[in-house]
Structure formats: structure tokens, C-alpha cells
């Protein structure tokens, strides 16, 4: 088990390193793409700032508070996309038959697919997220007790794990439905957009859906309620605000199970 | 068939040809049914999220930008319905052209007995027609069912809206055609494309109505071509433009469409002179 995991991580590392070396042979192009990526991913924060030109509260939350939600959500999504985002090409691989090549290589298929076309320009989103998070942390009037300070890194790591599990779990749908790529976008990119805004502005059913259904609320909403000292709009027990590690572990289990079921269901196209 | 063709005046042949190209593109996109469904679902999910954010903003500032709350929510659903139709993200024929640059087939396209620009415009109109139906109806219905939206009652408004969407697609085509043609000089238009994506998302009013932009941004955004993509058709749909403003809105789109198509034509002439076809 441990040996397997180590071998998976090493395969991922080697393949990601290979792609990085190949991209770095065109440094100017890489710099341009990273810049464009930074600009594109900053756009939704620009919209938030423009909204706050017209009001100083959105759903009862101030701009620094929403900046905290934005920074944490964008960091988790961006890092997950950097680490495992390539997996969304699974459907194309099944269609063209190149998945078979992956399966016969002596390295774990999942690790290969996650690292394939690994692109450092995806660092744009996490970098931008960290900048906004840092700004929001300085602008927030929060009361920084030890548990609140500790919850920030826990949130960032668990959020990344949850989004990674959603990327992988969503991609496994493509084993059954080859064109489901966009469906996954609605949970990953759509989910991250949802988490940029405070839970107070959404219908209670929707908030409950991302607590008990697709557990996006554990990425940042629930821990943020504790860190920022905000009341919970749907009145869950306080324990939920600390439960992100548990939610992340369950997501990983579910994604792993889905991945195995998908591989078992896979039949090559014969090409 | 041959005699049939001979009986027609030449302009009619051309019209038939372009219609056939557009119909072919419509059919081609309609074969990706599952992907289209997944896409419509994604538009609907984003519609829900953004509609709630607009509700929160308009709750804090009722009547902001001259939109009442139901107009603001409808704005989101109409813009989600148009996003893929007018290809704010880029794409459509652009992906095909990019692939043909990579493979070198672009040289073949230039020697076809059909005009290069006209050919791709026809395919893009066919694609847009399919996307308007497939990815426009589902989000609009979902929005109308769950939120208090404002759909036009008068068939005249719907007709004007559809005309405006058609013009929006042509303006968008004009912009994307110019981006694609940079491939003749840069070999890879990927970089320019990602920059254009940012500009288009922002200045089309896709993320926030242009009338909410502050200061100088609010001054230049309404005269840039991207305003023709989302802002104008949506304002016509919401009946924010009435009487003379309907005509001025459509005229704005027509002017940009003509200017961009002319610029594309000029760039195409320059590019064809530059192409060197390697034998083989």
C-alpha cells in the first residue's frame, strides 16, 4: 500500500518534471502564458472589486472577508488543477485509444494521467490567490486565536485535496460518458466560483447541497465561518467547521473507488 | 442536378453554396449531443451561481445601473445562453483553422474555389445557430422556472433580439477571424487568443453589465466592438433599448461587423501573398 503510493508519487514527479523541462525550452512563451493565465484568473476578482464599487457589503460580508473566501477557494482549485487537472483529457484518450498505451506502461495509470501535459503556467491561479489571501488577512479585523491561525493551512490543504478528488472523480465519469468533460467543469470551476461568494447569498437548499452532496462547503465556507466569526446561515453544529479533514478523506476514498470501478468498466476501442 | 445549377443566376448558386456550408456546420455540431447536454448543464450551474450574486448586489443597491432586480437576474441567464453562441471564449471555426495551420492544410483552403472568409463565416453561422438552440434554451428555461425573470412578451422584441444575436455572431466572427489570421505571421495564435479571451469576457459585459463599470472604463467599454457581443443583444431582450435606441444599437453592431469583416479581408489579402506552399 505504502510502497504503491510512493511509486505513484514518484511516477507523477518524473513525468511532471519531463513536461516542465520541455516547456522550459521556450522560456519567453512560458512567461507570456503564465502572465496571460494570471490575468485571466484575476478577472473574477476584478469583478468582485467592481461590485464593491457600488456597495460595501454583499450578503452581509465585507470585501476583505470575501477576499478571504476568494483567496482560499482559488488557491485550492488552482493547486488541484496544477497537480491533477490533466486528468480531464481522459475522454479524448478513451476515444482515440491512447489510454491503452498508458495502461501497459509500468507506472500507475492514474499518476501518469494526472501528470501528463503538466503545465507550470497553471501556477498563475495559486499565485494570484495567495496575493489576494495575503491582502485579505492583513485587512481582516479577525481575532486571531491559535485555533483560527491553525485552521488556515488546514483549510488550504484539505480544500486542495477535496478539489483534486472532484477532478479525479468527475473525470472517471468519462469512462461511461466520453463527452462528460464539461460536466466536471461545473463542479470544479463552477464550485470554485460558488465559494468566492458568501453562503448567505445563496438559497439554503443550495448550501445544504454543497455540505451533504458534493462537499464543496468544506473547502472554505465552513472553516471560514469559524475563522471570521460569522454565523452559519443554515445552523449546522459547530463540529462541521472543523470537519474539513474528514470530508477530504471521504472524498479521496470515493474518488479512488470511482476510479477503480471506471478502470474495470473500461473496454479498449481496439485501435 | 447539373441542369438545375445551370438554370440559376450565379448569385443564387453562391447563396445556395453558403447555405449548404452553414447547414453542414449545424449538423456537424449537432452530432455531439452528450457534450452539448453537458455544456448546457454547465451554463445552467453558472447561471444559478451568478444569478444569486446579482440578487445580493441588487438587494444592496436596488435599481443599480438602471436595471431592476428581475432585469438583473434575467441579464445573467441571457448572457449564459449567449456565451457559447457568440463564442465570447473564442473557439468555433477558430479551433478548426488553428488545426489547419498546424497541419498545413490552410494552404489548401486558400486554393478552394470558395472565398476563404465567406467559407468560415458560413460555418460559424451554422455552428452559432445550433448553439443558440442547444445551449440557449435550457439555461433560459431553468432561469425562468426558478427566478423572477423578465422575458419579452412582444414577438417584435424577440425578432429584434434574434437579429441582434445574428449581428453579434458576425462581429465575434470578425474578431476571431483577425486573431486566427495572425497565425500566418506568428505560426501559433494561442498567446493572442488567451489575451483576447480576457478582453472579450470583460468588455462584452459577460461578467458585469458595462453600465456598472466605473470612470474611464465605463466611457470606453460601450464603444468597443465587444459591447456588440453580449451587452447590446441582452439590453434589447430586456427592453432597455426602445424606439430609436433599438436602431442605434443594431447600427452599432452593423458598423463594427462591416469594419471587422473589411479588416479581415485586408489581412487575408496580405496573408495570401505571404503563403509559400511547400511541395510534397
Coordinates of C-alpha atoms in Angstrom, one line a residue:
Chain A
X1 CA 0.0 0.0 0.0
X2 CA 2.7 2.5 1.1
X3 CA 5.0 1.1 -1.5
X4 CA 2.3 1.7 -4.2
X5 CA 1.7 5.2 -3.1
X6 CA 5.4 6.0 -3.1
X7 CA 5.7 4.6 -6.6
X8 CA 2.7 6.6 -7.8
X9 CA 4.1 9.8 -6.4
X10 CA 7.5 9.1 -8.0
X11 CA 5.9 8.4 -11.4
X12 CA 4.0 11.6 -11.1
X13 CA 7.1 13.6 -10.2
X14 CA 9.2 12.1 -13.1
X15 CA 6.5 12.8 -15.7
X16 CA 5.8 16.3 -14.4
X17 CA 9.5 17.0 -14.5
X18 CA 9.8 15.9 -18.0
X19 CA 6.9 18.2 -19.2
X20 CA 8.4 21.1 -17.2
X21 CA 11.8 20.6 -18.9
X22 CA 10.1 20.5 -22.3
X23 CA 8.1 23.7 -21.7
X24 CA 11.1 25.5 -20.3
X25 CA 12.9 25.2 -23.6
X26 CA 10.6 28.1 -24.7
X27 CA 11.1 30.5 -21.8
X28 CA 9.6 33.6 -23.4
X29 CA 6.5 31.7 -24.5
X30 CA 6.2 30.3 -21.0
X31 CA 6.4 33.7 -19.4
X32 CA 3.7 35.0 -21.7
X33 CA 1.4 32.2 -21.0
X34 CA 1.9 32.5 -17.2
X35 CA 1.2 36.2 -17.5
X36 CA -2.0 35.6 -19.5
X37 CA -3.0 32.9 -17.0
X38 CA -2.5 35.4 -14.1
X39 CA -4.6 38.0 -16.0
X40 CA -7.4 35.5 -16.9
X41 CA -7.7 34.1 -13.4
X42 CA -7.6 37.6 -11.8
X43 CA -10.6 38.7 -13.8
X44 CA -13.2 37.3 -11.4
X45 CA -11.7 39.2 -8.5
X46 CA -11.8 42.4 -10.6
X47 CA -15.5 41.8 -11.0
X48 CA -15.8 41.4 -7.2
X49 CA -13.9 44.7 -6.7
X50 CA -16.2 46.4 -9.3
X51 CA -19.2 45.1 -7.4
X52 CA -17.9 46.6 -4.2
X53 CA -17.6 50.0 -6.0
X54 CA -21.4 50.0 -5.7
X55 CA -21.9 48.6 -2.2
X56 CA -19.8 47.9 0.9
X57 CA -21.5 44.6 1.8
X58 CA -22.5 41.6 -0.2
X59 CA -24.8 39.2 1.7
X60 CA -23.5 40.9 4.9
X61 CA -19.9 40.3 4.1
X62 CA -17.2 42.9 3.5
X63 CA -14.7 42.9 0.7
X64 CA -11.7 41.6 2.8
X65 CA -14.0 38.8 4.1
X66 CA -15.0 37.9 0.6
X67 CA -11.3 38.2 -0.4
X68 CA -10.6 35.5 2.1
X69 CA -13.2 33.2 0.6
X70 CA -11.9 34.1 -2.9
X71 CA -8.2 33.5 -2.0
X72 CA -8.8 30.2 -0.3
X73 CA -11.2 28.8 -3.0
X74 CA -8.9 29.9 -5.9
X75 CA -5.8 28.5 -4.1
X76 CA -7.5 25.1 -3.6
X77 CA -8.9 24.9 -7.1
X78 CA -5.7 26.2 -8.7
X79 CA -3.4 23.9 -6.9
X80 CA -5.6 20.9 -7.5
X81 CA -5.7 21.8 -11.2
X82 CA -1.9 22.1 -11.3
X83 CA -1.5 18.7 -9.6
X84 CA -4.1 16.5 -11.2
X85 CA -6.1 18.8 -13.7
X86 CA -4.6 17.0 -16.8
X87 CA -6.9 14.1 -16.0
X88 CA -9.8 15.8 -17.8
X89 CA -8.3 14.7 -21.1
X90 CA -9.3 11.1 -20.2
X91 CA -12.3 11.1 -22.6
X92 CA -10.1 12.0 -25.5
X93 CA -7.7 9.3 -24.6
X94 CA -10.5 6.7 -24.5
X95 CA -11.9 7.9 -27.8
X96 CA -8.5 7.9 -29.6
X97 CA -7.4 4.6 -28.0
X98 CA -4.2 6.1 -26.4
X99 CA -5.4 5.1 -22.9
X100 CA -4.2 1.6 -23.8
X101 CA -0.7 2.9 -24.1
X102 CA -0.9 4.4 -20.6
X103 CA -2.2 1.1 -19.2
X104 CA 0.6 -1.0 -20.5
X105 CA 3.3 1.3 -19.2
X106 CA 4.9 0.1 -15.9
X107 CA 3.7 3.0 -13.9
X108 CA 0.3 3.6 -12.2
X109 CA -2.2 4.9 -14.8
X110 CA -3.7 7.5 -12.5
X111 CA -0.4 9.1 -11.7
X112 CA 0.5 9.2 -15.4
X113 CA -2.8 10.7 -16.4
X114 CA -2.6 13.4 -13.7
X115 CA 1.0 14.4 -14.7
X116 CA 0.6 14.2 -18.5
X117 CA 1.0 17.7 -20.0
X118 CA 1.8 19.0 -16.6
X119 CA 2.0 22.8 -17.0
X120 CA 3.6 25.2 -14.7
X121 CA 1.7 28.1 -16.2
X122 CA -1.2 26.8 -14.1
X123 CA 0.7 28.3 -11.2
X124 CA -1.0 31.6 -12.3
X125 CA -4.1 30.9 -10.2
X126 CA -2.5 29.8 -7.0
X127 CA 0.0 32.7 -7.1
X128 CA -2.8 35.2 -7.6
X129 CA -4.9 33.5 -4.9
X130 CA -2.0 33.8 -2.4
X131 CA -1.6 37.5 -3.1
X132 CA -5.3 38.2 -2.5
X133 CA -5.4 35.9 0.5
X134 CA -2.4 37.8 2.0
X135 CA -4.1 41.1 1.4
X136 CA -7.4 39.9 2.9
X137 CA -5.5 38.5 6.0
X138 CA -4.0 41.9 6.7
X139 CA -7.3 43.8 6.0
X140 CA -9.4 41.5 8.1
X141 CA -10.4 42.6 11.7
X142 CA -10.4 38.9 12.8
X143 CA -9.5 37.9 16.3
X144 CA -6.5 35.5 15.7
X145 CA -6.8 32.8 18.3
X146 CA -4.5 29.8 18.0
X147 CA -7.2 27.5 16.5
X148 CA -8.1 30.1 13.9
X149 CA -4.5 30.5 12.8
X150 CA -4.1 26.8 12.6
X151 CA -7.3 26.4 10.6
X152 CA -5.9 28.4 7.7
X153 CA -3.3 26.0 6.5
X154 CA -5.5 23.0 7.3
X155 CA -8.2 24.6 5.1
X156 CA -5.8 25.2 2.2
X157 CA -4.6 21.6 2.2
X158 CA -8.0 20.0 2.7
X159 CA -9.5 22.3 0.1
X160 CA -6.8 21.2 -2.4
X161 CA -7.4 17.6 -1.6
X162 CA -11.2 18.0 -2.0
X163 CA -10.9 19.7 -5.4
X164 CA -8.4 17.1 -6.5
X165 CA -10.8 14.3 -5.6
X166 CA -13.5 16.1 -7.5
X167 CA -11.3 16.5 -10.6
X168 CA -10.5 12.7 -10.5
X169 CA -14.0 11.6 -9.5
X170 CA -15.5 13.8 -12.2
X171 CA -13.1 12.5 -14.8
X172 CA -14.0 8.9 -14.1
X173 CA -17.5 9.7 -15.4
X174 CA -15.8 9.8 -18.8
X175 CA -15.3 6.0 -18.7
X176 CA -19.0 5.7 -19.1
X177 CA -19.8 9.0 -20.8
X178 CA -16.9 10.0 -23.0
X179 CA -18.1 13.6 -23.5
X180 CA -18.7 14.5 -19.9
X181 CA -15.7 16.8 -19.7
X182 CA -17.8 19.9 -19.4
X183 CA -19.9 18.3 -16.6
X184 CA -16.8 18.2 -14.5
X185 CA -16.2 21.9 -15.1
X186 CA -19.5 22.8 -13.4
X187 CA -18.3 21.1 -10.2
X188 CA -14.7 22.3 -10.3
X189 CA -14.8 25.8 -11.8
X190 CA -18.4 26.3 -11.0
X191 CA -17.8 25.1 -7.5
X192 CA -14.9 27.5 -7.0
X193 CA -17.0 30.4 -8.3
X194 CA -19.7 29.5 -5.8
X195 CA -17.1 29.5 -3.0
X196 CA -15.9 33.0 -3.9
X197 CA -19.2 34.4 -2.5
X198 CA -20.5 34.1 1.0
X199 CA -23.0 31.3 1.7
X200 CA -25.6 33.9 2.9
X201 CA -26.5 35.0 -0.6
X202 CA -27.5 31.5 -1.8
X203 CA -30.7 29.5 -1.3
X204 CA -30.5 27.3 1.8
X205 CA -31.1 24.2 -0.3
X206 CA -28.0 25.0 -2.4
X207 CA -25.9 25.5 0.7
X208 CA -27.1 22.2 2.1
X209 CA -26.4 20.6 -1.2
X210 CA -22.7 21.5 -1.0
X211 CA -22.5 20.4 2.6
X212 CA -24.1 17.0 2.2
X213 CA -24.0 16.4 -1.5
X214 CA -20.8 17.5 -3.3
X215 CA -18.9 18.5 -0.2
X216 CA -17.6 21.9 -1.5
X217 CA -18.6 23.7 1.6
X218 CA -15.8 22.1 3.5
X219 CA -13.2 23.7 1.1
X220 CA -13.7 27.1 2.7
X221 CA -17.2 28.1 3.7
X222 CA -17.5 26.1 6.9
X223 CA -13.9 26.7 8.3
X224 CA -14.2 30.4 7.2
X225 CA -17.3 30.8 9.3
X226 CA -15.2 30.0 12.3
X227 CA -12.1 31.9 11.3
X228 CA -14.1 35.1 10.5
X229 CA -16.5 34.6 13.4
X230 CA -19.6 34.6 11.2
X231 CA -23.0 33.0 12.0
X232 CA -23.8 29.9 9.9
X233 CA -26.8 30.6 7.7
X234 CA -28.1 27.1 7.9
X235 CA -27.3 26.5 11.5
X236 CA -25.1 23.4 11.4
X237 CA -23.4 22.1 14.6
X238 CA -20.0 23.8 15.2
X239 CA -18.2 20.5 14.6
X240 CA -18.8 20.9 10.9
X241 CA -16.4 23.9 10.9
X242 CA -13.5 21.6 11.9
X243 CA -14.5 18.6 9.8
X244 CA -12.7 19.5 6.6
X245 CA -10.0 16.8 7.0
X246 CA -12.7 14.2 7.5
X247 CA -14.6 15.4 4.4
X248 CA -11.3 15.4 2.4
X249 CA -10.6 11.8 3.5
X250 CA -14.1 10.7 2.4
X251 CA -13.7 12.5 -1.0
X252 CA -10.4 10.7 -1.6
X253 CA -12.0 7.3 -0.8
X254 CA -14.9 8.0 -3.0
X255 CA -12.7 9.2 -5.9
X256 CA -10.4 6.2 -5.5
X257 CA -13.4 3.8 -5.6
X258 CA -14.8 5.5 -8.6
X259 CA -11.5 5.4 -10.4
X260 CA -11.2 1.6 -9.8
X261 CA -14.8 1.0 -10.9
X262 CA -14.1 3.0 -14.0
X263 CA -11.0 1.1 -15.0
X264 CA -12.8 -2.1 -14.5
X265 CA -15.6 -1.0 -16.8
X266 CA -13.1 0.2 -19.4
X267 CA -13.0 -1.6 -22.7
X268 CA -10.4 -0.6 -25.3
X269 CA -11.7 0.7 -28.6
X270 CA -9.4 -1.8 -30.3
X271 CA -7.5 0.8 -32.2
Chain B
X1 CA -28.6 18.3 -60.8
X2 CA -26.2 19.9 -63.4
X3 CA -29.0 21.3 -65.5
X4 CA -30.6 22.6 -62.3
X5 CA -27.5 24.5 -61.4
X6 CA -27.2 26.0 -64.9
X7 CA -30.7 27.4 -64.7
X8 CA -29.9 29.6 -61.8
X9 CA -28.3 33.0 -61.8
X10 CA -24.8 32.9 -60.4
X11 CA -25.6 34.8 -57.2
X12 CA -28.2 32.2 -56.3
X13 CA -25.6 29.5 -56.7
X14 CA -23.3 31.3 -54.2
X15 CA -26.2 31.7 -51.7
X16 CA -27.0 28.0 -52.0
X17 CA -23.4 27.1 -51.5
X18 CA -23.1 29.2 -48.3
X19 CA -26.4 27.8 -47.0
X20 CA -25.2 24.3 -47.6
X21 CA -21.9 25.1 -45.7
X22 CA -23.9 26.6 -42.8
X23 CA -26.3 23.6 -42.8
X24 CA -23.3 21.2 -42.7
X25 CA -21.8 23.0 -39.8
X26 CA -25.1 23.0 -37.9
X27 CA -25.4 19.2 -38.5
X28 CA -21.8 18.6 -37.5
X29 CA -22.2 20.3 -34.1
X30 CA -25.5 18.6 -33.5
X31 CA -23.7 15.2 -33.5
X32 CA -22.0 16.0 -30.2
X33 CA -25.2 15.5 -28.3
X34 CA -23.8 14.4 -25.0
X35 CA -21.2 17.1 -24.9
X36 CA -23.8 19.7 -25.8
X37 CA -26.0 18.5 -22.9
X38 CA -23.1 18.6 -20.5
X39 CA -22.3 22.1 -21.7
X40 CA -25.9 23.3 -21.3
X41 CA -25.8 21.9 -17.8
X42 CA -22.6 23.8 -17.0
X43 CA -24.2 27.1 -18.3
X44 CA -27.1 26.4 -16.1
X45 CA -25.0 25.8 -13.0
X46 CA -23.0 29.0 -13.6
X47 CA -26.3 30.8 -14.2
X48 CA -27.6 29.8 -10.8
X49 CA -24.4 30.9 -9.0
X50 CA -24.2 34.2 -10.8
X51 CA -27.9 35.0 -10.5
X52 CA -27.7 34.7 -6.7
X53 CA -24.7 37.0 -6.7
X54 CA -26.6 39.6 -8.7
X55 CA -29.6 39.2 -6.5
X56 CA -27.3 40.0 -3.5
X57 CA -25.8 43.0 -5.2
X58 CA -29.2 44.4 -6.3
X59 CA -30.6 43.8 -2.8
X60 CA -27.9 46.1 -1.5
X61 CA -28.3 48.6 -4.3
X62 CA -31.8 48.4 -5.9
X63 CA -32.0 49.8 -9.4
X64 CA -28.2 49.7 -9.9
X65 CA -27.1 50.6 -13.4
X66 CA -30.8 51.2 -14.4
X67 CA -31.7 47.5 -14.1
X68 CA -34.4 46.5 -11.8
X69 CA -33.8 43.2 -9.8
X70 CA -35.6 40.9 -12.2
X71 CA -33.9 42.5 -15.2
X72 CA -30.5 42.0 -13.4
X73 CA -31.3 38.3 -12.9
X74 CA -32.5 37.9 -16.4
X75 CA -29.3 39.5 -17.6
X76 CA -27.3 36.6 -16.2
X77 CA -29.5 34.0 -17.9
X78 CA -29.5 35.6 -21.3
X79 CA -25.7 36.1 -21.1
X80 CA -25.2 32.5 -20.2
X81 CA -27.4 31.5 -23.1
X82 CA -25.3 33.6 -25.5
X83 CA -21.9 32.8 -24.1
X84 CA -21.2 29.9 -26.5
X85 CA -23.4 31.1 -29.3
X86 CA -21.4 34.2 -29.8
X87 CA -18.2 32.4 -28.8
X88 CA -17.1 35.0 -26.2
X89 CA -14.4 32.5 -25.1
X90 CA -13.2 32.2 -28.7
X91 CA -13.4 28.8 -30.5
X92 CA -15.8 27.5 -33.1
X93 CA -14.2 27.8 -36.5
X94 CA -11.1 29.2 -34.8
X95 CA -10.2 25.7 -33.5
X96 CA -10.5 24.3 -37.0
X97 CA -8.4 27.0 -38.5
X98 CA -5.7 26.6 -35.8
X99 CA -5.6 22.8 -36.5
X100 CA -5.3 23.5 -40.2
X101 CA -2.4 25.9 -39.6
X102 CA -0.7 23.1 -37.7
X103 CA -1.2 20.5 -40.4
X104 CA -0.5 22.9 -43.3
X105 CA -4.0 22.3 -44.8
X106 CA -4.5 26.0 -44.6
X107 CA -2.8 26.3 -48.0
X108 CA -5.4 24.0 -49.5
X109 CA -8.2 26.2 -48.1
X110 CA -6.8 29.2 -49.8
X111 CA -6.9 27.5 -53.2
X112 CA -10.5 26.4 -52.9
X113 CA -12.9 27.9 -55.4
X114 CA -14.9 29.3 -52.4
X115 CA -13.9 32.5 -50.6
X116 CA -11.8 31.8 -47.5
X117 CA -13.5 34.3 -45.2
X118 CA -17.0 33.5 -46.6
X119 CA -16.5 29.8 -46.1
X120 CA -15.5 30.2 -42.4
X121 CA -18.3 32.8 -41.8
X122 CA -20.8 30.4 -43.1
X123 CA -19.6 27.5 -40.9
X124 CA -19.6 29.8 -37.9
X125 CA -23.2 30.9 -38.5
X126 CA -24.3 27.3 -38.8
X127 CA -22.5 26.5 -35.5
X128 CA -24.0 29.5 -33.8
X129 CA -27.5 28.5 -34.9
X130 CA -27.1 25.1 -33.3
X131 CA -25.6 26.5 -30.1
X132 CA -28.3 29.1 -29.7
X133 CA -30.9 26.3 -29.8
X134 CA -29.0 23.7 -27.8
X135 CA -27.2 25.8 -25.2
X136 CA -29.6 28.8 -25.1
X137 CA -33.0 27.2 -24.4
X138 CA -32.1 25.0 -21.3
X139 CA -30.5 27.8 -19.2
X140 CA -33.2 30.3 -20.1
X141 CA -35.9 27.8 -19.1
X142 CA -34.2 26.9 -15.9
X143 CA -33.8 30.6 -15.1
X144 CA -37.4 31.4 -15.9
X145 CA -38.6 28.5 -13.7
X146 CA -36.6 29.3 -10.6
X147 CA -36.1 33.0 -10.6
X148 CA -38.3 36.0 -11.3
X149 CA -37.1 36.7 -14.8
X150 CA -38.3 39.1 -17.4
X151 CA -38.9 37.5 -20.8
X152 CA -40.2 39.7 -23.6
X153 CA -43.9 39.4 -24.4
X154 CA -43.9 41.0 -27.8
X155 CA -42.8 38.9 -30.8
X156 CA -41.3 42.1 -32.2
X157 CA -38.8 42.2 -29.3
X158 CA -37.9 38.6 -29.9
X159 CA -37.3 39.2 -33.6
X160 CA -35.1 42.2 -32.9
X161 CA -33.2 40.2 -30.3
X162 CA -32.6 37.4 -32.8
X163 CA -31.4 39.8 -35.4
X164 CA -29.1 41.3 -32.9
X165 CA -27.7 37.9 -31.9
X166 CA -27.0 37.2 -35.6
X167 CA -25.1 40.5 -35.8
X168 CA -23.3 39.6 -32.6
X169 CA -22.1 36.4 -34.1
X170 CA -20.8 38.3 -37.2
X171 CA -18.9 40.8 -35.0
X172 CA -17.5 38.0 -32.9
X173 CA -16.5 36.2 -36.1
X174 CA -14.8 39.3 -37.4
X175 CA -12.7 39.5 -34.2
X176 CA -11.8 35.8 -34.1
X177 CA -11.0 35.8 -37.9
X178 CA -8.4 38.5 -37.3
X179 CA -6.9 36.5 -34.4
X180 CA -6.8 33.4 -36.5
X181 CA -5.1 35.2 -39.3
X182 CA -2.2 36.2 -37.0
X183 CA -1.3 32.5 -37.4
X184 CA 0.1 33.4 -40.8
X185 CA 2.7 35.5 -39.2
X186 CA 3.1 34.0 -35.7
X187 CA 2.5 30.4 -36.6
X188 CA 0.7 30.0 -33.3
X189 CA -2.1 32.3 -32.3
X190 CA -2.5 30.6 -28.9
X191 CA -1.0 33.5 -26.9
X192 CA -3.0 36.2 -28.6
X193 CA -6.1 34.1 -28.2
X194 CA -5.7 33.9 -24.4
X195 CA -5.3 37.7 -24.2
X196 CA -8.4 38.2 -26.4
X197 CA -10.3 35.9 -24.1
X198 CA -9.7 38.1 -21.1
X199 CA -10.6 41.3 -23.1
X200 CA -13.7 39.7 -24.6
X201 CA -15.0 38.3 -21.3
X202 CA -14.6 41.7 -19.6
X203 CA -15.7 44.2 -22.3
X204 CA -18.6 42.1 -23.6
X205 CA -20.4 42.7 -20.4
X206 CA -20.4 39.0 -19.8
X207 CA -19.3 39.3 -16.2
X208 CA -20.9 42.6 -15.3
X209 CA -23.1 44.9 -17.3
X210 CA -21.0 47.6 -18.9
X211 CA -23.1 50.3 -17.3
X212 CA -21.7 49.3 -13.9
X213 CA -18.1 50.0 -15.0
X214 CA -16.6 53.0 -13.2
X215 CA -14.9 56.0 -14.6
X216 CA -13.0 55.9 -17.9
X217 CA -13.7 52.1 -18.2
X218 CA -17.4 52.9 -18.3
X219 CA -16.6 55.5 -21.0
X220 CA -14.7 53.3 -23.4
X221 CA -16.4 50.0 -22.9
X222 CA -19.7 50.9 -24.7
X223 CA -17.9 51.9 -27.9
X224 CA -15.6 48.9 -28.2
X225 CA -16.6 46.0 -30.6
X226 CA -17.1 43.6 -27.7
X227 CA -20.1 45.5 -26.5
X228 CA -21.9 44.2 -29.6
X229 CA -21.5 40.6 -28.3
X230 CA -23.5 40.4 -25.1
X231 CA -24.4 43.8 -23.9
X232 CA -26.5 45.0 -26.9
X233 CA -28.5 41.8 -27.6
X234 CA -29.2 41.4 -23.8
X235 CA -30.3 45.0 -23.5
X236 CA -32.6 44.6 -26.5
X237 CA -34.0 41.4 -24.9
X238 CA -34.6 43.3 -21.6
X239 CA -36.3 46.1 -23.5
X240 CA -33.8 48.6 -22.0
X241 CA -33.4 49.8 -25.5
X242 CA -36.6 51.0 -27.1
X243 CA -37.6 53.2 -30.0
X244 CA -34.5 55.0 -31.6
X245 CA -32.1 53.2 -29.2
X246 CA -33.1 49.8 -30.9
X247 CA -31.9 51.2 -34.2
X248 CA -28.8 52.8 -32.8
X249 CA -27.9 49.5 -31.1
X250 CA -28.3 47.5 -34.2
X251 CA -26.5 50.2 -36.2
X252 CA -23.6 50.0 -33.8
X253 CA -23.4 46.2 -34.4
X254 CA -23.6 46.6 -38.2
X255 CA -20.8 49.2 -38.2
X256 CA -18.4 47.0 -36.2
X257 CA -19.4 44.0 -38.3
X258 CA -18.6 45.8 -41.5
X259 CA -15.3 47.3 -40.2
X260 CA -14.1 44.0 -38.8
X261 CA -15.0 42.0 -41.9
X262 CA -13.2 44.6 -44.1
X263 CA -10.1 44.4 -41.8
X264 CA -10.3 40.6 -42.0
X265 CA -10.5 40.9 -45.8
X266 CA -7.4 43.1 -46.0
X267 CA -5.5 40.9 -43.6
X268 CA -6.4 37.9 -45.7
X269 CA -5.1 39.6 -48.9
X270 CA -1.8 40.3 -47.2
X271 CA -1.6 36.8 -45.8
X272 CA -2.3 35.0 -49.1
X273 CA 0.5 36.9 -50.7
X274 CA 2.8 35.7 -48.0
X275 CA 2.0 32.0 -48.1
X276 CA 4.6 29.7 -49.5
X277 CA 3.3 26.3 -50.3
X278 CA 5.9 23.6 -49.9
X279 CA 5.6 20.9 -52.4
X280 CA 5.2 17.3 -51.5

